[in-house]
């Protein structure tokens, strides 16, 4: 067909095709991570924190790694952490995994309604927490409990929240795992995804407005980067050069939806920062040392008033999305076994053994100690009640804290239920 | 005492609040250097510097979301959404976050902030410069919602809102910015300078949240109104000669139920008046409360005079706007009802 208008494009008759990305493998198929390009440990350069963001655009497309296959810490990003620091880090991760196991079981036993595990992602929150200083504030999602555990928040308090019992710090108002602790630099978790990402930027702006020295850390998953608040956060962080670390935990999955539906694969999630002039790093999320080193770099940048950094943690959600989810319905059953970055606990353990600071015996002993500690905490928490038995928050607590003071209409409603 | 327009009174409130408390910050689209598209923040950036009053990217969820983070830090942000019609992108932050932060964290984090937004019609603003979305806020537990009707209240309520520990939605009827408006669109507009409620103290004062005020005492019927509709109610009472009592609610949540009940028990009749659309509007709540609390005093059904259940039209402004003619007819009807 030819056009009858001079200068217009030729008419194309081929029908359009609608594109819907598909994960590399589905249930029954062989796991395939050939798209995840893994550079050698130690191969990525470590620029100074005051580098011009334009000069490190390649870091948004690589993966910073420290631990190699032999468990050695190699390259410019190998952090200055003592063996004791690393053993403490390993114990944090082991505690989180043990805690997850117990709480997962408690949900199956009907002691609570809901739980979300961190399996495979322990290094991200546990190592990041160590890079922060007192007074800094995290704006976490529901999958960063390592921030609490690595800051010695009491396990009993976490469990009381999960059980919604009489000692629940949230007074039974919140779903399990929606912790809050200002004292521990852990902002109240909301069920609404991505909202906290832009709030973190505002908190950081406030710190700058007040000429404070504290910084904020924002957290989001790969799927939630599609929310508009992710975009808003990047605009505001960049415009006001806010002292914030913008963390993206890319665990490949948003419930049943693979990261390609959030348009992962179109560059990287880290690279989204580049369009806003925000320097971006991509890091092996299962490498405790690399996570710490990158966190430290980004935290220092923020603290030195050099502005925000976007960090993508490349990891894998080894467990189910939540206790209400069955991953075998949408991905190969043993996909996590093929994940090329391995297991963060095993990798740190091997490193510590390789440097002579740890052994299989000490590991077994630590496992037993941690299990005993977590079980003791669980027993104590359960002595204050579980969701359906024992002590629970007062019905009066329904009406408190809606406002600073109880307004007349809530007073009337409270009287109606006789509390 | 100086006379101020509502714009000047609102600006003065922020000036006073910023002068008294370094934690008060003001930002929004065009709010900083330019001083706001309605001039409400004119001069504040020059006086307090760019870290206290600044321009924001065009992102309502960004403005409200960052303000929530600032409030959680300990500041008292007073942010502006350019038109209430454009608050929807921020609605998730307002409803899911600002309103619930204190509750969900059991008081661990709080959200002392004010979101100012010009509201209401009567200015040929069409669909997206005329809406009155107050019911979308009054329905949300954890928010306080305010609509002033004059410069004195606007300043006193805004200072009280900024000092309040809870998130406050502050809806400014833009039709009242420069002068009172009673819905007689065919008469010359009057300026605030001729109005006694434009006498505004220069310094600090507050008008308490949660308190209504009687604008006209009457014995025949109670009109519950707020914002621009207060002036419409006064005009309709004048035009019809019906001895209406006009209550200016000022705060919608928490509501001054005592003032409402006292008036309706006295008059035995009640008309609820608002610009917002009828169905599920705040008037439905008011009517329900009046029948619940004043049932044995009512001599006629509670009536609602409101905008129609349509988007706000442009050319048909005065057929849509619930002006004194429509209210006057309702007043005559309710006096004859039995």
XYZ file of C-alpha atoms in Angstrom:
757
model
C 0.000 0.000 0.000
C 1.238 3.482 -0.680
C 0.374 6.634 1.136
C -1.511 9.356 -0.676
C 0.065 12.041 1.511
C 3.504 13.258 0.613
C 6.075 12.812 3.359
C 4.119 10.418 5.593
C 5.492 7.031 6.603
C 4.607 3.928 4.642
C 1.677 1.998 6.080
C 2.694 -1.191 7.913
C 0.215 -4.015 7.609
C 1.834 -6.554 9.951
C -0.317 -7.073 13.101
C 1.099 -5.846 16.416
C 2.225 -8.386 18.993
C 1.550 -7.930 22.704
C 4.595 -8.669 24.833
C 4.417 -10.286 28.271
C 7.773 -11.280 29.787
C 8.083 -14.902 30.948
C 10.515 -16.271 33.538
C 13.288 -18.540 32.286
C 11.648 -21.559 33.855
C 8.321 -22.697 35.278
C 7.370 -25.712 37.474
C 8.629 -28.934 35.949
C 11.261 -27.122 33.896
C 14.979 -26.965 34.561
C 16.030 -23.858 36.514
C 17.895 -21.438 34.266
C 19.911 -18.508 35.584
C 22.001 -18.071 32.459
C 20.767 -14.461 32.249
C 22.389 -13.606 35.577
C 25.923 -12.666 34.618
C 28.222 -13.170 37.611
C 31.574 -11.398 37.489
C 34.542 -12.856 39.324
C 34.933 -11.912 42.988
C 37.275 -8.973 43.410
C 36.989 -7.886 39.788
C 35.007 -4.658 40.314
C 36.926 -1.467 41.128
C 36.236 0.449 44.343
C 36.024 4.187 43.606
C 36.432 6.874 46.262
C 33.114 7.927 47.817
C 33.390 11.428 46.355
C 33.651 10.067 42.831
C 31.684 11.834 40.123
C 28.591 9.641 39.640
C 29.079 9.885 35.881
C 32.379 8.025 36.194
C 30.944 4.903 37.836
C 27.966 4.144 35.651
C 29.434 0.703 34.926
C 29.008 -0.266 38.606
C 25.251 -0.281 38.075
C 25.659 -3.098 35.548
C 28.195 -5.302 37.303
C 28.083 -7.155 40.645
C 30.448 -6.264 43.461
C 31.689 -9.481 45.066
C 34.284 -10.186 47.726
C 34.063 -13.899 48.579
C 35.333 -16.214 45.858
C 34.551 -19.905 45.340
C 37.320 -20.890 47.731
C 35.857 -18.683 50.451
C 38.633 -16.130 50.226
C 37.972 -12.406 50.557
C 39.496 -10.800 47.498
C 39.687 -7.481 45.693
C 39.359 -3.811 46.542
C 35.980 -4.175 48.246
C 37.211 -6.668 50.887
C 36.177 -4.845 54.034
C 38.101 -4.203 57.194
C 36.140 -6.511 59.459
C 37.776 -8.553 62.216
C 37.185 -12.267 62.597
C 35.099 -11.490 65.671
C 32.986 -9.072 63.609
C 32.438 -11.761 61.009
C 31.608 -14.427 63.566
C 29.092 -12.022 65.068
C 27.667 -11.470 61.568
C 27.404 -15.215 60.990
C 25.600 -15.624 64.305
C 23.165 -12.834 63.368
C 22.324 -14.613 60.130
C 22.030 -17.972 61.886
C 19.759 -16.392 64.485
C 17.525 -14.909 61.805
C 17.291 -18.243 59.987
C 16.560 -20.132 63.192
C 14.015 -17.501 64.218
C 12.352 -17.845 60.806
C 12.180 -21.620 61.178
C 10.570 -21.433 64.606
C 8.065 -18.776 63.608
C 7.188 -20.573 60.389
C 6.436 -23.630 62.520
C 4.505 -21.541 65.059
C 2.280 -20.336 62.229
C 1.698 -23.922 61.080
C 0.825 -24.804 64.680
C -1.824 -22.070 64.703
C -0.033 -19.907 67.256
C -0.129 -16.958 64.875
C -1.930 -16.118 61.651
C 0.963 -15.257 59.415
C 4.732 -15.175 58.958
C 7.302 -14.167 56.325
C 10.761 -15.752 56.139
C 14.062 -14.281 54.982
C 15.659 -17.498 53.740
C 18.583 -16.718 51.439
C 18.448 -12.979 52.107
C 19.929 -12.926 55.610
C 23.163 -11.197 54.611
C 21.415 -8.167 53.175
C 19.836 -6.782 56.325
C 22.282 -8.290 58.843
C 25.381 -6.867 57.145
C 23.813 -3.519 56.262
C 22.865 -2.864 59.874
C 26.506 -3.072 60.934
C 27.421 -0.193 58.612
C 25.007 2.220 60.336
C 25.598 4.339 63.393
C 23.370 5.049 66.384
C 20.568 7.423 65.448
C 20.397 6.427 61.783
C 16.960 5.299 60.646
C 15.955 2.380 58.466
C 12.688 2.419 56.547
C 12.391 -1.324 56.049
C 10.007 -3.591 54.224
C 8.635 -6.734 55.861
C 11.753 -8.720 54.881
C 14.552 -6.966 56.765
C 14.211 -8.329 60.298
C 17.997 -8.774 60.234
C 18.163 -5.039 60.904
C 16.610 -5.731 64.304
C 18.482 -8.925 65.075
C 21.860 -7.426 64.154
C 21.038 -4.528 66.479
C 20.190 -6.827 69.398
C 16.489 -6.020 69.469
C 15.009 -8.556 71.899
C 13.817 -11.733 70.174
C 11.068 -11.979 72.772
C 9.647 -8.597 71.695
C 9.691 -9.685 68.047
C 7.860 -12.883 68.926
C 5.335 -11.069 71.131
C 4.541 -8.910 68.095
C 4.135 -12.025 65.950
C 1.850 -13.593 68.580
C -0.145 -10.344 69.109
C -0.083 -11.157 72.808
C -0.350 -9.013 75.929
C 3.285 -7.929 75.580
C 3.042 -7.071 71.869
C 4.750 -3.676 71.480
C 2.201 -2.915 68.720
C -0.686 -3.760 71.083
C -2.140 -6.340 68.740
C -2.951 -3.797 66.029
C -0.517 -4.948 63.379
C -0.150 -8.101 61.323
C 2.777 -10.297 62.372
C 6.256 -9.118 61.260
C 5.137 -5.460 61.014
C 7.603 -4.406 63.733
C 8.442 -0.865 64.812
C 11.278 0.407 66.975
C 12.383 4.020 66.919
C 15.036 3.181 69.511
C 16.562 0.584 67.185
C 16.364 2.772 64.081
C 13.616 0.661 62.567
C 10.667 2.607 61.170
C 7.149 1.220 61.562
C 6.384 -1.255 58.773
C 3.330 -0.652 56.620
C 1.505 -3.185 54.500
C 1.360 -0.660 51.660
C 4.351 -1.284 49.439
C 6.950 1.375 48.599
C 5.359 4.079 50.771
C 8.314 4.000 53.169
C 10.812 4.557 50.349
C 9.835 8.182 49.891
C 9.356 8.673 53.641
C 12.989 7.667 54.139
C 13.989 10.426 51.750
C 11.894 12.910 53.746
C 13.494 11.750 56.997
C 16.913 12.269 55.423
C 15.877 15.716 54.142
C 14.806 16.592 57.698
C 18.183 15.524 59.036
C 19.858 17.815 56.494
C 17.449 20.683 57.236
C 18.404 20.421 60.907
C 22.144 20.135 60.108
C 22.124 16.773 61.874
C 24.649 14.003 61.156
C 22.181 11.132 60.972
C 21.259 9.407 57.739
C 18.361 7.284 56.499
C 18.229 3.941 54.730
C 15.313 3.155 52.422
C 14.343 -0.420 51.561
C 12.294 -1.858 48.723
C 11.968 -5.143 46.837
C 12.345 -5.710 43.095
C 8.598 -5.950 42.512
C 7.768 -2.766 44.425
C 10.141 -0.660 42.339
C 7.200 -0.531 39.942
C 5.211 1.500 42.492
C 5.081 5.229 41.863
C 6.606 6.015 45.261
C 9.872 4.435 44.073
C 10.029 7.046 41.337
C 9.001 9.868 43.692
C 11.687 8.845 46.153
C 14.405 8.942 43.502
C 13.299 12.371 42.278
C 13.235 13.880 45.769
C 16.465 12.177 46.862
C 18.249 13.489 43.819
C 16.734 16.989 43.811
C 17.574 17.667 47.459
C 20.731 15.521 47.588
C 19.227 13.775 50.591
C 21.518 11.762 52.895
C 19.833 8.451 52.183
C 20.888 4.997 50.982
C 18.252 3.699 48.578
C 18.307 -0.096 48.847
C 16.672 -2.391 46.311
C 16.586 -6.042 47.322
C 16.280 -7.948 44.068
C 15.317 -11.455 45.170
C 14.007 -12.287 41.672
C 10.417 -12.786 42.825
C 7.425 -10.626 43.828
C 5.090 -13.317 45.189
C 4.518 -15.309 41.970
C 5.736 -12.610 39.621
C 9.302 -12.839 38.333
C 11.352 -9.657 38.350
C 10.948 -9.250 34.594
C 7.360 -8.107 35.096
C 8.739 -5.146 37.072
C 10.912 -4.801 33.973
C 14.031 -6.233 35.498
C 16.287 -7.287 32.657
C 15.895 -3.890 31.028
C 19.273 -2.881 32.319
C 19.325 -3.443 36.078
C 17.375 -2.096 39.038
C 20.532 -0.267 40.088
C 20.627 1.471 36.725
C 17.299 3.146 37.478
C 19.278 5.501 39.700
C 21.461 6.700 36.848
C 18.691 8.609 35.106
C 18.247 10.624 38.277
C 21.957 11.321 38.612
C 22.134 8.988 41.597
C 25.239 6.796 41.715
C 24.278 3.152 41.756
C 26.044 0.024 42.918
C 25.067 -3.569 42.330
C 26.229 -6.086 44.857
C 26.214 -9.818 45.531
C 23.447 -9.945 48.147
C 24.581 -13.344 49.397
C 28.102 -12.131 50.182
C 28.118 -10.744 53.739
C 31.440 -8.994 53.197
C 30.395 -7.380 49.933
C 27.083 -6.202 51.370
C 28.857 -4.648 54.333
C 31.499 -2.999 52.134
C 28.958 -1.500 49.770
C 26.724 -0.376 52.626
C 29.677 1.283 54.293
C 30.555 3.094 51.047
C 27.015 4.369 50.515
C 26.568 5.295 54.179
C 29.793 7.278 54.133
C 28.708 9.099 50.984
C 25.461 10.086 52.662
C 27.187 11.062 55.902
C 29.663 13.252 54.020
C 26.749 15.118 52.433
C 27.593 13.755 48.996
C 23.991 12.665 48.471
C 22.026 9.488 47.911
C 23.267 6.155 46.577
C 21.136 3.434 45.059
C 22.205 -0.114 45.889
C 20.788 -3.229 44.254
C 21.331 -6.454 46.196
C 21.281 -9.408 43.838
C 19.870 -12.307 45.809
C 17.233 -15.020 45.652
C 14.072 -15.533 47.709
C 14.727 -19.143 48.638
C 11.588 -19.555 50.747
C 7.921 -19.021 50.028
C 6.736 -15.422 49.799
C 4.837 -15.916 53.050
C 3.088 -18.633 55.017
C 0.131 -18.076 52.661
C 2.155 -18.869 49.544
C 3.194 -22.040 47.685
C 6.064 -21.303 45.270
C 5.875 -24.720 43.622
C 2.835 -23.399 41.772
C 4.876 -20.904 39.767
C 8.594 -21.789 39.801
C 10.700 -24.960 39.699
C 10.643 -26.715 43.051
C 14.411 -26.694 43.589
C 15.211 -23.497 41.739
C 17.070 -22.091 44.748
C 19.610 -24.952 44.538
C 20.700 -23.608 41.161
C 20.977 -19.985 42.280
C 24.538 -19.090 41.269
C 25.283 -16.895 44.312
C 24.657 -19.715 46.763
C 23.641 -19.436 50.394
C 24.876 -16.444 52.419
C 25.314 -18.433 55.639
C 27.284 -21.222 54.031
C 29.494 -18.778 52.163
C 30.414 -16.784 55.274
C 30.906 -19.988 57.236
C 33.282 -21.321 54.576
C 35.190 -18.049 54.585
C 35.629 -18.142 58.341
C 36.794 -21.759 58.157
C 39.181 -20.878 55.302
C 40.823 -18.162 57.380
C 41.050 -20.447 60.391
C 38.602 -18.496 62.543
C 35.842 -21.098 62.562
C 35.317 -24.834 62.289
C 32.552 -27.338 61.678
C 32.549 -28.122 65.395
C 32.243 -24.493 66.416
C 29.499 -24.057 63.846
C 27.521 -27.009 65.202
C 27.996 -25.670 68.706
C 26.827 -22.203 67.616
C 23.795 -23.747 65.921
C 22.863 -25.520 69.126
C 23.380 -22.395 71.241
C 21.337 -20.243 68.902
C 18.543 -22.793 68.723
C 18.469 -22.932 72.514
C 18.367 -19.129 72.734
C 15.563 -18.847 70.192
C 13.544 -21.628 71.858
C 13.995 -19.964 75.252
C 12.790 -16.659 73.774
C 9.850 -18.445 72.192
C 8.860 -20.046 75.496
C 9.055 -16.694 77.215
C 7.017 -14.999 74.474
C 4.389 -17.737 74.573
C 4.066 -17.256 78.332
C 2.490 -13.887 77.450
C 0.039 -15.556 75.087
C -0.335 -16.487 71.438
C -2.923 -15.261 68.961
C -5.648 -17.636 70.072
C -4.687 -18.477 73.634
C -3.372 -16.812 76.752
C -2.913 -13.108 77.321
C -3.950 -10.663 74.648
C -4.097 -6.882 74.275
C -7.037 -5.045 75.808
C -10.022 -4.045 73.697
C -9.327 -0.529 75.001
C -6.223 -0.567 72.825
C -8.444 -0.477 69.741
C -9.221 3.159 70.440
C -5.893 4.459 71.755
C -3.315 6.100 69.466
C -5.729 6.843 66.631
C -5.094 10.430 67.723
C -2.835 11.826 70.432
C -5.967 12.374 72.538
C -9.183 10.382 72.430
C -11.765 12.529 70.585
C -15.432 12.493 71.670
C -16.652 10.149 68.939
C -14.075 7.502 69.836
C -14.920 7.927 73.512
C -18.556 7.131 72.654
C -17.539 4.096 70.590
C -15.295 2.798 73.369
C -18.179 3.134 75.818
C -20.353 1.117 73.428
C -18.165 -1.958 73.800
C -17.955 -1.389 77.504
C -14.251 -0.898 77.992
C -6.396 45.762 64.135
C -5.261 45.027 60.568
C -7.676 43.559 58.090
C -6.404 40.628 56.082
C -7.696 38.618 53.180
C -7.860 34.885 53.720
C -4.641 34.559 51.708
C -2.885 37.044 53.961
C -4.272 35.365 57.063
C -3.041 31.942 55.934
C 0.361 33.370 55.067
C 0.468 35.111 58.443
C -0.346 31.836 60.202
C 2.625 30.095 58.566
C 4.829 33.122 59.247
C 3.885 33.087 62.933
C 4.292 29.304 63.225
C 7.673 29.351 61.441
C 8.850 32.242 63.586
C 7.955 30.465 66.803
C 9.178 26.983 65.932
C 12.255 26.140 63.832
C 10.808 22.697 63.177
C 8.008 24.090 61.002
C 8.868 23.709 57.307
C 6.723 24.703 54.344
C 6.966 23.227 50.865
C 4.981 22.268 47.791
C 4.744 23.020 44.090
C 5.595 26.693 43.369
C 5.502 27.391 47.097
C 9.085 28.594 47.520
C 10.627 31.362 45.412
C 7.383 32.289 43.678
C 5.305 32.250 46.864
C 2.507 29.963 45.689
C 0.043 30.193 42.835
C -2.397 31.804 45.288
C 0.348 33.848 47.041
C -0.250 32.027 50.329
C 3.486 31.519 50.958
C 4.700 34.800 49.464
C 7.837 36.078 51.198
C 8.332 33.073 53.465
C 11.373 31.761 51.604
C 13.014 35.196 51.676
C 12.359 35.474 55.393
C 13.192 31.927 56.549
C 15.536 30.624 53.863
C 15.359 27.774 51.385
C 15.728 25.080 54.018
C 12.467 26.181 55.676
C 10.367 27.041 52.622
C 11.111 25.450 49.273
C 9.793 24.370 45.890
C 8.942 20.712 45.337
C 8.846 18.466 42.269
C 5.370 17.914 40.802
C 4.650 14.786 42.793
C 1.868 14.850 45.346
C 2.813 11.455 46.783
C 6.393 12.682 46.971
C 5.378 15.864 48.788
C 3.195 14.075 51.321
C 5.484 11.046 51.583
C 8.600 13.093 52.321
C 6.595 15.227 54.757
C 5.595 12.077 56.655
C 9.263 11.115 56.896
C 10.081 14.606 58.155
C 7.296 14.442 60.714
C 8.574 11.049 61.876
C 11.989 12.680 62.291
C 10.482 15.394 64.463
C 9.758 18.298 62.132
C 6.326 19.848 61.661
C 5.840 20.062 57.913
C 3.057 22.231 56.545
C 2.814 21.206 52.912
C 0.637 22.380 50.064
C -1.205 20.439 47.402
C -1.878 23.026 44.716
C -5.546 22.043 44.309
C -7.525 19.548 46.401
C -8.459 18.031 43.023
C -4.829 16.881 42.737
C -4.493 15.158 46.075
C -5.375 11.733 44.675
C -1.797 10.680 43.859
C -1.016 11.362 47.551
C -4.075 9.556 48.853
C -2.166 6.353 49.631
C 0.366 8.309 51.688
C -2.409 10.239 53.455
C -4.703 7.298 54.234
C -2.305 4.372 54.602
C 0.563 6.238 56.209
C -0.044 9.680 57.760
C -3.382 8.713 59.285
C -2.170 5.401 60.690
C 1.423 5.932 61.730
C 0.704 6.653 65.398
C -1.782 3.793 65.630
C 0.182 1.100 63.886
C 3.396 1.913 65.762
C 1.552 2.241 69.094
C 2.803 5.817 69.410
C 6.429 4.896 68.616
C 6.254 7.210 65.587
C 3.898 10.151 65.098
C 2.945 12.380 62.205
C 2.438 16.006 63.233
C 1.837 17.585 59.841
C -0.593 19.778 57.948
C -1.630 19.311 54.337
C -3.094 22.531 52.965
C -5.181 22.321 49.849
C -7.351 24.912 48.077
C -10.825 23.456 47.692
C -14.301 24.181 46.392
C -15.921 25.723 43.350
C -17.687 28.886 42.338
C -14.728 30.096 40.295
C -15.335 28.457 36.907
C -12.661 25.952 37.804
C -14.276 23.104 35.940
C -13.750 19.501 36.876
C -10.241 19.647 38.318
C -10.130 23.017 40.083
C -13.448 22.896 41.966
C -13.791 19.649 43.865
C -14.619 19.348 47.552
C -13.131 15.984 48.595
C -13.588 16.415 52.376
C -15.604 13.202 52.728
C -12.596 11.267 51.443
C -10.729 12.517 54.516
C -13.476 12.498 57.137
C -13.973 8.801 56.400
C -10.365 8.077 57.384
C -9.685 7.462 61.063
C -6.567 9.215 62.263
C -7.051 12.403 60.245
C -8.446 15.727 61.371
C -10.242 17.769 58.729
C -10.713 21.528 58.806
C -12.499 23.983 56.502
C -12.317 27.667 57.535
C -14.804 30.250 56.289
C -13.053 33.555 57.023
C -9.606 35.105 57.584
C -9.748 35.171 61.394
C -10.582 31.482 61.630
C -8.223 30.551 58.807
C -5.227 31.927 60.685
C -6.250 30.687 64.122
C -7.185 27.230 62.853
C -4.048 26.893 60.737
C -1.771 27.772 63.656
C -3.702 25.307 65.818
C -3.375 22.685 63.072
C 0.392 23.172 62.759
C 0.740 22.889 66.538
C -1.539 19.853 66.702
C 0.225 16.494 67.229
C -1.920 14.737 64.607
C -2.066 14.933 60.796
C -4.485 17.643 59.712
C -6.120 18.174 56.329
C -6.618 21.918 55.940
C -9.048 22.691 53.123
C -9.026 26.326 52.020
C -12.091 27.426 50.032
C -10.332 29.286 47.234
C -13.549 31.132 46.417
C -13.097 32.867 49.802
C -9.422 33.741 49.336
C -10.065 37.368 48.372
C -13.508 38.028 49.794
C -16.627 36.439 51.234
C -18.931 34.868 48.649
C -22.583 34.143 49.315
C -23.453 32.576 45.987
C -25.001 35.723 44.495
C -22.733 35.471 41.476
C -24.666 38.198 39.698
C -23.772 40.839 42.282
C -20.420 42.640 42.601
C -17.886 40.765 44.714
C -17.035 42.217 48.084
C -13.576 42.342 49.607
C -12.585 41.026 53.032
C -11.645 44.577 54.067
C -15.326 45.321 54.660
C -15.874 42.229 56.814
C -15.422 42.109 60.593
C -13.983 38.566 60.474
C -11.135 39.986 58.413
C -9.796 41.676 61.519
C -6.845 39.427 62.192
C -4.254 39.885 64.951
C -0.681 40.074 63.656
C 0.752 37.713 66.254
C 0.024 34.290 67.636
C -3.465 33.069 68.494
C -5.360 29.865 67.872
C -8.912 28.850 67.125
C -9.448 25.478 68.795
C -9.936 22.425 66.580
C -13.186 20.553 67.095
C -15.272 23.623 67.976
C -18.116 24.942 65.834
C -19.375 28.511 66.043
C -22.819 30.024 65.556
C -22.702 32.624 62.791
C -26.369 33.615 63.025
C -28.675 32.835 65.867
C -32.141 31.735 64.850
C -35.128 29.801 66.080
C -36.773 28.302 63.002
C -34.237 25.930 61.473
C -30.584 24.970 61.865
C -28.295 25.136 58.859
C -25.085 23.107 59.211
C -22.433 24.523 56.906
C -18.696 25.070 56.483
C -16.432 27.008 54.145
C -18.088 29.010 51.385
C -21.484 27.578 52.282
C -21.526 29.505 55.566
C -21.909 32.697 53.561
C -24.535 31.126 51.310
C -26.489 30.096 54.400
C -26.387 33.623 55.818
C -27.539 35.046 52.489
C -30.421 32.576 52.175
C -31.641 33.415 55.687
C -31.552 37.087 54.751
C -33.232 36.532 51.366
C -36.072 34.367 52.700
C -36.604 36.083 56.017
C -36.652 32.644 57.652
C -35.055 32.817 61.096
C -32.361 30.244 60.468
C -29.554 29.435 62.870
C -26.319 29.081 60.942
C -23.662 26.835 62.443
C -20.157 27.069 60.967
C -18.667 23.665 61.755
C -15.042 24.750 61.041
C -13.703 21.289 62.002
C -15.391 18.267 60.444
C -13.347 15.695 62.383
C -13.402 15.812 65.327
C -16.916 17.203 65.037
C -18.578 19.522 67.543
C -21.632 17.328 68.008
C -22.714 19.185 71.140
C -23.138 22.466 69.272
C -25.121 20.721 66.531
C -27.422 18.919 68.947
C -28.031 22.045 71.053
C -29.066 24.003 67.988
C -31.302 21.364 66.410
C -32.993 20.645 69.743
C -33.815 24.346 69.841
C -35.019 24.756 66.241
C -36.433 21.288 65.521
C -35.375 21.463 61.911
C -32.075 20.922 60.150
C -30.637 21.493 56.699
C -27.179 20.194 55.880
C -25.411 22.268 53.251
C -22.248 21.505 51.285
C -20.740 21.993 47.848
C -19.519 18.423 47.601
C -21.594 15.816 45.806
C -24.562 14.351 47.695
C -24.115 10.591 47.804
C -21.842 9.472 50.672
C -20.870 13.101 51.203
C -20.129 14.470 54.680
C -23.755 15.650 54.794
C -24.855 12.046 55.035
C -22.869 11.700 58.253
C -24.285 14.958 59.616
C -27.866 13.966 58.764
C -27.414 10.567 60.394
C -25.982 12.095 63.564
C -28.789 14.652 63.772
C -31.519 12.041 63.444
C -29.739 9.761 65.926
C -29.230 12.425 68.573
C -32.195 14.763 67.965
C -34.901 12.336 66.779
C -37.540 13.382 69.317
C -36.958 17.079 68.642
C -37.241 16.917 64.869
C -40.364 18.431 63.300
C -39.329 17.702 59.728
C -37.001 15.340 57.916
C -33.367 16.422 57.833
C -32.670 17.883 54.400
C -29.465 18.013 52.408
C -28.617 20.759 49.937
C -25.436 19.854 48.074
C -23.701 19.680 44.731
C -25.223 17.221 42.276
C -23.856 13.683 41.930
C -21.885 14.640 38.845
C -18.391 15.820 38.108
C -18.103 19.577 38.566
C -19.086 21.173 35.223
C -17.641 24.322 33.690
C -20.322 26.198 31.776
C -23.108 25.150 34.153
C -21.298 26.465 37.232
C -24.350 28.192 38.737
C -26.719 25.352 38.011
C -24.360 23.106 39.948
C -23.244 25.337 42.834
C -25.774 25.107 45.734
C -26.461 28.836 45.941
C -28.901 30.930 47.980
C -31.809 30.305 45.606
C -31.649 26.533 46.019
C -31.073 26.784 49.741
C -33.888 29.346 50.002
C -36.301 26.904 48.390
C -35.171 24.198 50.800
C -35.710 26.553 53.714
C -39.263 27.258 52.570
C -39.882 23.545 52.014
C -38.600 22.488 55.412
C -40.710 25.120 57.157
C -43.807 23.702 55.458
C -42.874 20.067 55.987
C -44.506 18.182 58.789
